[in-house]
PDB file of C-alpha atoms in Angstrom:
ATOM      1  CA  SER A 857      -1.168  -9.547  27.709  1.00 52.00           C
ATOM      2  CA  TYR A 858      -2.361  -7.023  25.460  1.00 47.00           C
ATOM      3  CA  LYS A 859       0.232  -7.590  22.828  1.00 51.00           C
ATOM      4  CA  VAL A 860      -0.302 -11.291  22.851  1.00 52.00           C
ATOM      5  CA  GLU A 861      -4.028 -10.675  22.095  1.00 52.00           C
ATOM      6  CA  ALA A 862      -3.175  -8.237  19.311  1.00 53.00           C
ATOM      7  CA  LYS A 863      -0.806 -11.130  17.918  1.00 55.00           C
ATOM      8  CA  ARG A 864      -3.554 -13.561  18.066  1.00 56.00           C
ATOM      9  CA  PHE A 865      -6.048 -11.317  16.259  1.00 52.00           C
ATOM     10  CA  VAL A 866      -3.535 -10.857  13.554  1.00 53.00           C
ATOM     11  CA  ARG A 867      -3.194 -14.332  13.010  1.00 55.00           C
ATOM     12  CA  ARG A 868      -6.800 -14.798  12.705  1.00 54.00           C
ATOM     13  CA  LEU A 869      -7.189 -12.404  10.139  1.00 49.00           C
ATOM     14  CA  PHE A 870      -4.590 -13.459   8.062  1.00 47.00           C
ATOM     15  CA  ILE A 871      -5.787 -17.007   8.314  1.00 44.00           C
ATOM     16  CA  GLN A 872      -9.140 -15.949   7.232  1.00 46.00           C
ATOM     17  CA  SER A 873      -9.044 -16.806   3.096  1.00 36.00           C
ATOM     18  CA  ALA A 874     -12.653 -15.373   2.096  1.00 38.00           C
ATOM     19  CA  PRO A 875     -12.448 -13.489  -1.085  1.00 36.00           C
ATOM     20  CA  PRO A 876     -12.241  -9.390  -0.615  1.00 38.00           C
ATOM     21  CA  PHE A 877     -15.747  -7.821  -0.978  1.00 33.00           C
ATOM     22  CA  VAL A 878     -17.012  -4.646  -0.481  1.00 34.00           C
ATOM     23  CA  VAL A 879     -20.562  -3.586   0.630  1.00 32.00           C
ATOM     24  CA  VAL A 880     -22.835  -1.596  -1.301  1.00 30.00           C
ATOM     25  CA  ALA A 881     -26.562  -0.855  -0.492  1.00 30.00           C
ATOM     26  CA  SER A 882     -26.193  -3.589   1.823  1.00 29.00           C
ATOM     27  CA  VAL A 883     -25.611  -6.317  -0.797  1.00 30.00           C
ATOM     28  CA  VAL A 884     -22.251  -8.102  -0.885  1.00 32.00           C
ATOM     29  CA  ILE A 885     -20.649  -8.197  -4.644  1.00 29.00           C
ATOM     30  CA  SER A 886     -17.227  -9.740  -5.193  1.00 35.00           C
ATOM     31  CA  GLN A 887     -14.276  -7.277  -6.292  1.00 38.00           C
ATOM     32  CA  PRO A 888     -13.434  -5.870  -8.410  1.00 38.00           C
ATOM     33  CA  ALA A 889     -16.514  -4.297  -8.984  1.00 39.00           C
ATOM     34  CA  THR A 890     -17.947  -1.391 -10.994  1.00 38.00           C
ATOM     35  CA  MET A 891     -19.792   1.183  -8.933  1.00 40.00           C
ATOM     36  CA  MET A 892     -21.720   3.719 -10.628  1.00 41.00           C
ATOM     37  CA  ALA A 893     -22.361   6.876  -8.980  1.00 40.00           C
ATOM     38  CA  THR A 894     -26.102   5.642  -8.362  1.00 37.00           C
ATOM     39  CA  HIS A 895     -24.472   2.553  -6.787  1.00 40.00           C
ATOM     40  CA  LEU A 896     -22.351   4.527  -4.180  1.00 40.00           C
ATOM     41  CA  PHE A 897     -24.464   3.654  -0.731  1.00 39.00           C
ATOM     42  CA  VAL A 898     -21.330   2.226   0.768  1.00 39.00           C
ATOM     43  CA  LEU A 899     -21.798   1.226   4.322  1.00 38.00           C
ATOM     44  CA  PHE A 900     -18.638   2.616   5.508  1.00 41.00           C
ATOM     45  CA  SER A 901     -17.921   0.974   9.262  1.00 41.00           C
ATOM     46  CA  LEU A 902     -14.659  -0.510  10.111  1.00 38.00           C
ATOM     47  CA  SER A 903     -16.376  -4.069   9.821  1.00 37.00           C
ATOM     48  CA  SER A 904     -17.195  -3.764   6.231  1.00 40.00           C
ATOM     49  CA  SER A 905     -14.996  -1.283   4.539  1.00 41.00           C
ATOM     50  CA  LEU A 906     -11.934  -2.255   6.010  1.00 40.00           C
ATOM     51  CA  VAL A 907     -12.309  -5.981   4.950  1.00 39.00           C
ATOM     52  CA  PRO A 908      -8.697  -7.670   4.620  1.00 38.00           C
ATOM     53  CA  LEU A 909      -7.474  -7.555   0.784  1.00 38.00           C
ATOM     54  CA  ALA A 910      -4.060  -9.146   1.564  1.00 38.00           C
ATOM     55  CA  SER A 911      -3.253 -12.662   0.448  1.00 37.00           C
ATOM     56  CA  ALA A 912      -3.066 -15.250   3.338  1.00 35.00           C
ATOM     57  CA  THR A 913      -0.190 -16.318   1.890  1.00 35.00           C
ATOM     58  CA  SER A 914       1.849 -12.877   2.366  1.00 41.00           C
ATOM     59  CA  SER A 915       1.176 -12.808   6.284  1.00 48.00           C
ATOM     60  CA  PRO A 916       4.216 -10.490   7.732  1.00 50.00           C
ATOM     61  CA  ASP A 917       5.594 -10.698  10.945  1.00 56.00           C
ATOM     62  CA  ASP A 918       2.363 -10.542  12.899  1.00 59.00           C
ATOM     63  CA  GLY A 919       4.482  -9.387  16.018  1.00 65.00           C
ATOM     64  CA  ASP A 920       5.746  -6.506  14.998  1.00 88.00           C
ATOM     65  CA  ILE A 921       2.476  -5.386  13.410  1.00 92.00           C
ATOM     66  CA  ALA A 922       0.994  -5.398  16.881  1.00 92.00           C
ATOM     67  CA  SER A 923       4.002  -4.044  18.458  1.00 94.00           C
ATOM     68  CA  ILE A 924       3.982  -0.941  15.835  1.00 96.00           C
ATOM     69  CA  CYS A 925      -0.166  -0.915  16.257  1.00 97.00           C
ATOM     70  CA  SER A 926       0.388  -0.796  19.685  1.00 96.00           C
ATOM     71  CA  HIS A 927       1.306   3.051  19.789  1.00 96.00           C
ATOM     72  CA  THR A 928      -1.967   4.186  17.754  1.00 97.00           C
ATOM     73  CA  ASP A 929      -5.573   4.495  19.706  1.00 96.00           C
ATOM     74  CA  TYR A 930      -7.202   2.144  16.917  1.00 98.00           C
ATOM     75  CA  VAL A 931      -5.164  -0.678  17.047  1.00 96.00           C
ATOM     76  CA  SER A 932      -7.522  -2.930  15.236  1.00 96.00           C
ATOM     77  CA  LEU A 933      -7.759  -0.519  12.700  1.00 97.00           C
ATOM     78  CA  CYS A 934      -3.955  -0.239  12.142  1.00 97.00           C
ATOM     79  CA  ILE A 935      -4.027  -4.083  12.083  1.00 95.00           C
ATOM     80  CA  ASN A 936      -6.792  -3.871   9.295  1.00 95.00           C
ATOM     81  CA  ALA A 937      -4.418  -0.940   7.372  1.00 96.00           C
ATOM     82  CA  ALA A 938      -1.764  -3.870   6.985  1.00 96.00           C
ATOM     83  CA  LEU A 939      -4.032  -6.495   6.121  1.00 94.00           C
ATOM     84  CA  THR A 940      -5.853  -4.463   3.311  1.00 94.00           C
ATOM     85  CA  TYR A 941      -2.718  -2.224   1.898  1.00 96.00           C
ATOM     86  CA  GLY A 942       0.413  -4.691   2.851  1.00 94.00           C
ATOM     87  CA  HIS A 943       0.489  -6.901  -0.020  1.00 94.00           C
ATOM     88  CA  ALA A 944       1.946  -3.519  -1.976  1.00 94.00           C
ATOM     89  CA  TYR A 945       4.758  -3.027   0.250  1.00 94.00           C
ATOM     90  CA  ALA A 946       7.970  -5.130   0.411  1.00 93.00           C
ATOM     91  CA  VAL A 947       8.223  -4.634   4.316  1.00 93.00           C
ATOM     92  CA  ILE A 948       5.881  -3.753   6.774  1.00 93.00           C
ATOM     93  CA  ASP A 949       6.973  -1.275   9.618  1.00 95.00           C
ATOM     94  CA  ALA A 950       6.070   1.623  11.065  1.00 96.00           C
ATOM     95  CA  VAL A 951       7.418   3.928   7.740  1.00 96.00           C
ATOM     96  CA  SER A 952       4.782   1.589   5.674  1.00 97.00           C
ATOM     97  CA  LEU A 953       1.935   1.436   8.063  1.00 98.00           C
ATOM     98  CA  LEU A 954       2.086   5.273   7.946  1.00 98.00           C
ATOM     99  CA  ASP A 955       1.769   5.201   4.227  1.00 98.00           C
ATOM    100  CA  MET A 956      -1.119   3.000   4.462  1.00 98.00           C
ATOM    101  CA  HIS A 957      -2.773   4.815   6.255  1.00 98.00           C
ATOM    102  CA  ILE A 958      -2.520   7.667   4.465  1.00 98.00           C
ATOM    103  CA  HIS A 959      -3.599   5.914   1.224  1.00 98.00           C
ATOM    104  CA  MET A 960      -6.551   4.144   2.962  1.00 98.00           C
ATOM    105  CA  ALA A 961      -7.989   7.673   4.112  1.00 98.00           C
ATOM    106  CA  SER A 962      -7.423   8.959   0.759  1.00 98.00           C
ATOM    107  CA  ASP A 963      -9.269   6.162  -0.747  1.00 98.00           C
ATOM    108  CA  HIS A 964     -12.165   6.465   1.727  1.00 98.00           C
ATOM    109  CA  THR A 965     -12.352  10.078   1.672  1.00 98.00           C
ATOM    110  CA  HIS A 966     -12.712   9.650  -2.154  1.00 98.00           C
ATOM    111  CA  THR A 967     -15.600   7.135  -1.690  1.00 98.00           C
ATOM    112  CA  VAL A 968     -17.690   9.248   0.789  1.00 98.00           C
ATOM    113  CA  LYS A 969     -17.159  12.241  -1.463  1.00 98.00           C
ATOM    114  CA  ASP A 970     -18.644  10.139  -4.019  1.00 98.00           C
ATOM    115  CA  LEU A 971     -21.205   9.414  -1.918  1.00 98.00           C
ATOM    116  CA  ALA A 972     -22.376  13.048  -0.704  1.00 98.00           C
ATOM    117  CA  SER A 973     -22.178  13.949  -4.303  1.00 98.00           C
ATOM    118  CA  HIS A 974     -25.091  11.207  -4.951  1.00 98.00           C
ATOM    119  CA  LEU A 975     -26.828  12.039  -1.866  1.00 98.00           C
ATOM    120  CA  ALA A 976     -26.912  16.382  -2.876  1.00 97.00           C
ATOM    121  CA  ALA A 977     -28.056  15.129  -6.183  1.00 98.00           C
ATOM    122  CA  LYS A 978     -31.159  13.423  -5.015  1.00 97.00           C
ATOM    123  CA  PRO A 979     -34.327  15.036  -5.469  1.00 96.00           C
ATOM    124  CA  SER A 980     -35.838  14.124  -2.389  1.00 96.00           C
ATOM    125  CA  THR A 981     -32.833  15.480  -0.094  1.00 96.00           C
ATOM    126  CA  SER A 982     -33.934  18.958   1.647  1.00 95.00           C
ATOM    127  CA  HIS A 983     -32.287  22.369   0.293  1.00 95.00           C
ATOM    128  CA  SER A 984     -30.433  22.444   3.917  1.00 96.00           C
ATOM    129  CA  VAL A 985     -28.924  19.165   3.480  1.00 96.00           C
ATOM    130  CA  LYS A 986     -28.055  19.766   0.220  1.00 97.00           C
ATOM    131  CA  GLN A 987     -26.176  22.934   1.097  1.00 96.00           C
ATOM    132  CA  ALA A 988     -24.727  20.867   4.340  1.00 97.00           C
ATOM    133  CA  LEU A 989     -23.280  18.089   1.659  1.00 98.00           C
ATOM    134  CA  GLY A 990     -22.063  20.950  -0.489  1.00 98.00           C
ATOM    135  CA  ILE A 991     -19.850  22.154   2.268  1.00 98.00           C
ATOM    136  CA  CYS A 992     -18.686  18.540   3.286  1.00 98.00           C
ATOM    137  CA  ILE A 993     -17.730  17.823  -0.378  1.00 98.00           C
ATOM    138  CA  LYS A 994     -15.862  20.769  -0.632  1.00 98.00           C
ATOM    139  CA  LEU A 995     -13.942  19.721   2.732  1.00 98.00           C
ATOM    140  CA  TYR A 996     -13.227  16.325   1.280  1.00 99.00           C
ATOM    141  CA  GLY A 997     -11.509  17.798  -1.517  1.00 98.00           C
ATOM    142  CA  ASP A 998      -9.330  20.139   0.891  1.00 98.00           C
ATOM    143  CA  ALA A 999      -8.749  16.521   2.855  1.00 99.00           C
ATOM    144  CA  LEU A1000      -7.412  15.018  -0.297  1.00 99.00           C
ATOM    145  CA  ASP A1001      -5.284  17.881  -1.039  1.00 98.00           C
ATOM    146  CA  ASP A1002      -3.541  18.104   2.284  1.00 98.00           C
ATOM    147  CA  LEU A1003      -3.211  14.253   2.958  1.00 98.00           C
ATOM    148  CA  VAL A1004      -1.138  14.730  -0.449  1.00 98.00           C
ATOM    149  CA  LYS A1005       1.047  17.755   1.323  1.00 98.00           C
ATOM    150  CA  GLY A1006       1.221  15.190   4.495  1.00 98.00           C
ATOM    151  CA  ARG A1007       2.851  12.500   2.525  1.00 97.00           C
ATOM    152  CA  HIS A1008       5.298  14.844   1.025  1.00 98.00           C
ATOM    153  CA  ALA A1009       6.342  16.544   4.414  1.00 98.00           C
ATOM    154  CA  ILE A1010       6.686  13.021   6.100  1.00 97.00           C
ATOM    155  CA  LYS A1011       8.937  12.084   2.961  1.00 96.00           C
ATOM    156  CA  ALA A1012      10.998  15.451   3.666  1.00 96.00           C
ATOM    157  CA  ARG A1013      11.118  14.143   7.491  1.00 95.00           C
ATOM    158  CA  ASP A1014       9.061  17.727   8.403  1.00 96.00           C
ATOM    159  CA  GLU A1015       7.336  17.036  11.423  1.00 95.00           C
ATOM    160  CA  GLY A1016       5.651  20.224  12.058  1.00 96.00           C
ATOM    161  CA  THR A1017       4.206  20.232   8.428  1.00 97.00           C
ATOM    162  CA  ALA A1018       3.122  16.896   8.572  1.00 97.00           C
ATOM    163  CA  ASN A1019       1.534  17.466  11.953  1.00 97.00           C
ATOM    164  CA  SER A1020      -0.414  20.626  10.620  1.00 98.00           C
ATOM    165  CA  MET A1021      -1.615  18.693   7.537  1.00 98.00           C
ATOM    166  CA  LEU A1022      -2.691  15.798   9.084  1.00 98.00           C
ATOM    167  CA  SER A1023      -4.338  17.797  12.038  1.00 98.00           C
ATOM    168  CA  GLY A1024      -5.753  19.660   9.188  1.00 98.00           C
ATOM    169  CA  VAL A1025      -7.638  16.609   7.872  1.00 98.00           C
ATOM    170  CA  ILE A1026      -9.160  15.610  11.000  1.00 98.00           C
ATOM    171  CA  SER A1027     -10.789  19.201  11.248  1.00 98.00           C
ATOM    172  CA  TYR A1028     -12.300  18.970   7.917  1.00 98.00           C
ATOM    173  CA  TYR A1029     -14.186  15.550   8.790  1.00 98.00           C
ATOM    174  CA  SER A1030     -15.277  17.243  12.032  1.00 97.00           C
ATOM    175  CA  THR A1031     -16.279  20.244  10.201  1.00 97.00           C
ATOM    176  CA  CYS A1032     -18.557  18.267   7.757  1.00 97.00           C
ATOM    177  CA  ASP A1033     -20.260  17.121  10.902  1.00 95.00           C
ATOM    178  CA  ASP A1034     -20.627  20.713  12.147  1.00 95.00           C
ATOM    179  CA  ALA A1035     -22.277  21.829   9.003  1.00 96.00           C
ATOM    180  CA  PHE A1036     -25.433  19.705   9.699  1.00 96.00           C
ATOM    181  CA  THR A1037     -25.205  20.838  13.235  1.00 93.00           C
ATOM    182  CA  GLU A1038     -26.209  24.081  12.367  1.00 89.00           C
ATOM    183  CA  ILE A1039     -29.089  23.330  10.383  1.00 92.00           C
ATOM    184  CA  PRO A1040     -29.929  21.217  12.750  1.00 90.00           C
ATOM    185  CA  ALA A1041     -30.194  17.498  10.789  1.00 92.00           C
ATOM    186  CA  SER A1042     -28.349  14.389  11.126  1.00 92.00           C
ATOM    187  CA  ASN A1043     -25.499  13.804   9.361  1.00 95.00           C
ATOM    188  CA  PRO A1044     -25.765  10.941   7.040  1.00 96.00           C
ATOM    189  CA  LEU A1045     -21.989  10.607   6.603  1.00 96.00           C
ATOM    190  CA  SER A1046     -21.302  10.465  10.502  1.00 96.00           C
ATOM    191  CA  LYS A1047     -19.971   7.213  10.454  1.00 96.00           C
ATOM    192  CA  GLN A1048     -17.559   7.802   7.543  1.00 97.00           C
ATOM    193  CA  ASP A1049     -16.395  11.124   9.325  1.00 97.00           C
ATOM    194  CA  GLY A1050     -15.872   9.141  12.378  1.00 97.00           C
ATOM    195  CA  THR A1051     -14.202   6.499  10.813  1.00 98.00           C
ATOM    196  CA  LEU A1052     -11.822   9.217   8.766  1.00 98.00           C
ATOM    197  CA  MET A1053     -10.842  10.772  11.789  1.00 98.00           C
ATOM    198  CA  HIS A1054      -9.806   7.624  13.578  1.00 98.00           C
ATOM    199  CA  ILE A1055      -7.549   6.431  10.348  1.00 99.00           C
ATOM    200  CA  VAL A1056      -5.877  10.132  10.265  1.00 99.00           C
ATOM    201  CA  SER A1057      -5.336  10.028  13.976  1.00 98.00           C
ATOM    202  CA  ASN A1058      -3.304   6.571  13.680  1.00 98.00           C
ATOM    203  CA  ALA A1059      -1.411   8.094  10.934  1.00 98.00           C
ATOM    204  CA  LEU A1060      -0.630  11.178  13.299  1.00 98.00           C
ATOM    205  CA  ALA A1061       0.724   8.753  16.010  1.00 98.00           C
ATOM    206  CA  LEU A1062       2.474   6.801  13.664  1.00 98.00           C
ATOM    207  CA  ALA A1063       4.230   9.943  11.777  1.00 97.00           C
ATOM    208  CA  HIS A1064       5.515  11.356  15.578  1.00 96.00           C
ATOM    209  CA  LEU A1065       6.592   7.550  16.365  1.00 95.00           C
ATOM    210  CA  ILE A1066       8.805   7.612  13.300  1.00 95.00           C
ATOM    211  CA  LEU A1067       9.790  11.646  12.658  1.00 94.00           C
ATOM    212  CA  SER A1068      10.385  12.229  16.597  1.00 87.00           C
ATOM    213  CA  LYS A1069      12.568   9.164  17.096  1.00 74.00           C
ATOM    214  CA  GLY A1070      14.236   8.991  13.786  1.00 55.00           C
ATOM    215  CA  ALA A1071      13.417   6.097  13.040  1.00 47.00           C
TER     216      ALA A1071
END
């Protein structure tokens, strides 16, 4: 069944014991890494930026994770959130998984915001693309602000405000894409924006699961 396969997927990821890494300019480097602004060519796909950081010895109940993540649209991303951030939580449940997604969205928004700033500063970047990147940089800042507000609303059990804030965050990433469509030009951040929208979409699903049922 689907849940059985999800459980097996969790087990396989926890068994992997390779050291954590990040990908910069297609070169694998060990954590921790000091990344200067000129090194922020981060390849931000699910296969690279969502690498498990949790210890293989701190595995939570994989059945519980699979069950909770089955309520999201992007199950493998949800499981990766648990693997990446779960070591910082005493218990992995729907509430902590939601917080992990918000933490992940914030971390990755900071990364893509820095990347956008780097690209905008390059002499080879055209004026129109620089303008679009400037719009994205502002939108990423707004997204970071609303992620904080969304987290506060969730803690206050204010589902309406939480939904509004998180939905707004998704719209910021989408609007970044729109800024390039209007030029028109290819958005160098489209993959990152797509991943971020998936992360926050999962957060919305988990927020509904928790706040609508009083979990």
